[in-house]
CSV table of C-alpha atoms in Angstrom, one decimal:
chain,number,residue,atom,x,y,z
J,940,MET,CA,-54.6,-147.8,-241.8
J,941,ASN,CA,-58.1,-147.6,-242.4
J,942,VAL,CA,-61.6,-148.7,-241.0
J,943,ASP,CA,-61.6,-152.2,-242.0
J,944,ASP,CA,-58.4,-152.8,-240.3
J,945,ILE,CA,-59.8,-151.1,-237.4
J,946,VAL,CA,-62.9,-153.0,-236.9
J,947,ALA,CA,-60.7,-156.1,-237.5
J,948,GLU,CA,-58.8,-155.0,-234.4
J,949,LYS,CA,-61.9,-154.5,-232.4
J,950,ILE,CA,-63.0,-158.0,-233.3
J,951,ALA,CA,-59.6,-159.8,-232.3
J,952,ALA,CA,-60.1,-157.8,-228.9
J,953,ALA,CA,-63.4,-159.0,-228.6
J,954,ARG,CA,-62.7,-162.7,-229.2
J,955,ALA,CA,-59.5,-162.3,-226.7
J,956,ARG,CA,-62.0,-160.6,-223.8
J,957,ILE,CA,-64.4,-163.9,-224.4
J,958,GLU,CA,-61.6,-166.1,-224.5
J,959,ALA,CA,-60.0,-164.9,-220.9
J,960,THR,CA,-63.2,-164.7,-219.1
J,961,LYS,CA,-63.9,-168.5,-220.7
J,962,ARG,CA,-60.3,-169.7,-219.0
J,963,ARG,CA,-61.2,-167.6,-216.3
J,964,ARG,CA,-64.6,-168.9,-215.8
J,965,ALA,CA,-63.4,-172.9,-216.2
J,966,ALA,CA,-60.4,-172.4,-213.7
J,967,LEU,CA,-63.1,-171.0,-211.1
J,968,GLN,CA,-65.3,-174.0,-211.7
J,969,ALA,CA,-62.3,-176.1,-211.2
J,970,ALA,CA,-61.4,-174.8,-208.1
J,971,ARG,CA,-65.3,-174.9,-207.4
J,972,GLN,CA,-65.4,-178.7,-208.3
J,973,ARG,CA,-62.4,-179.3,-206.0
J,974,GLY,CA,-63.5,-177.5,-203.0
J,975,LEU,CA,-67.1,-179.0,-203.1
J,976,ALA,CA,-65.1,-182.4,-203.1
J,977,HIS,CA,-63.0,-181.8,-200.3
J,978,ARG,CA,-66.7,-180.4,-198.3
J,979,HIS,CA,-68.4,-183.4,-198.9
J,980,ALA,CA,-65.6,-185.9,-198.1
J,981,ALA,CA,-64.9,-183.9,-195.2
J,982,ARG,CA,-68.7,-184.2,-194.1
J,983,LEU,CA,-69.0,-187.5,-194.7
J,984,ARG,CA,-66.0,-188.4,-192.8
J,985,ASN,CA,-67.7,-185.9,-189.7
J,986,GLN,CA,-70.7,-187.8,-189.8
J,987,ALA,CA,-69.2,-191.4,-190.3
J,988,ASN,CA,-66.8,-190.4,-186.9
J,989,ARG,CA,-70.3,-189.3,-185.3
J,990,GLY,CA,-72.5,-191.6,-186.2
J,991,ASP,CA,-75.0,-189.3,-187.6
J,992,THR,CA,-76.3,-191.7,-190.0
J,993,PRO,CA,-79.9,-191.6,-190.4
J,994,THR,CA,-82.2,-194.3,-188.6
J,995,ASP,CA,-84.5,-194.1,-191.5
J,996,PRO,CA,-83.6,-194.7,-195.2
J,997,ASP,CA,-87.5,-193.7,-196.3
J,998,PRO,CA,-88.6,-190.0,-195.2
J,999,LEU,CA,-91.8,-190.7,-196.5
J,1000,ALA,CA,-92.4,-194.3,-194.7
J,1001,GLY,CA,-94.8,-193.1,-192.0
J,1002,LEU,CA,-96.9,-190.6,-193.7
J,1003,CYS,CA,-100.6,-190.3,-194.4
J,1004,ILE,CA,-101.4,-190.0,-198.1
J,1005,CYS,CA,-105.3,-189.7,-196.9
J,1006,THR,CA,-107.2,-186.6,-197.1
J,1007,HIS,CA,-108.3,-187.1,-193.2
J,1008,ALA,CA,-106.7,-186.7,-190.0
J,1009,GLU,CA,-106.7,-189.7,-188.6
J,1010,ARG,CA,-104.9,-192.6,-190.4
J,1011,CYS,CA,-106.7,-195.5,-191.8
J,1012,PRO,CA,-105.4,-199.0,-192.1
J,1013,SER,CA,-104.3,-198.6,-195.6
J,1014,CYS,CA,-102.4,-195.7,-195.2
J,1015,THR,CA,-100.0,-198.1,-192.4
J,1016,ASP,CA,-98.3,-199.7,-195.7
J,1017,THR,CA,-94.7,-197.9,-196.7
J,1018,ASP,CA,-96.0,-197.9,-200.5
J,1019,ILE,CA,-97.6,-194.2,-200.8
J,1020,THR,CA,-98.2,-194.7,-204.5
J,1021,LYS,CA,-101.5,-196.9,-204.1
J,1022,GLU,CA,-104.5,-195.4,-205.2
J,1023,THR,CA,-106.9,-197.4,-203.4
J,1024,HIS,CA,-108.8,-195.2,-200.6
């Protein structure tokens, strides 16, 4: 057995470890995705049963984009992309 054989064996062992790690990570990722899917499905099912759906579909609808403390008439619109102040 010469040095080239030893190096080739070490390279093969390292490749096998890398492949095993990739397979293990893929299996864990698949299990994680299944768990998340079950969790989200249960959350939506529970939310539908309780009736906890959000009442305001736009969370930014009531925000004033002005720099002053009071709301001005142009801030009463829900369009917060306006640049007119």
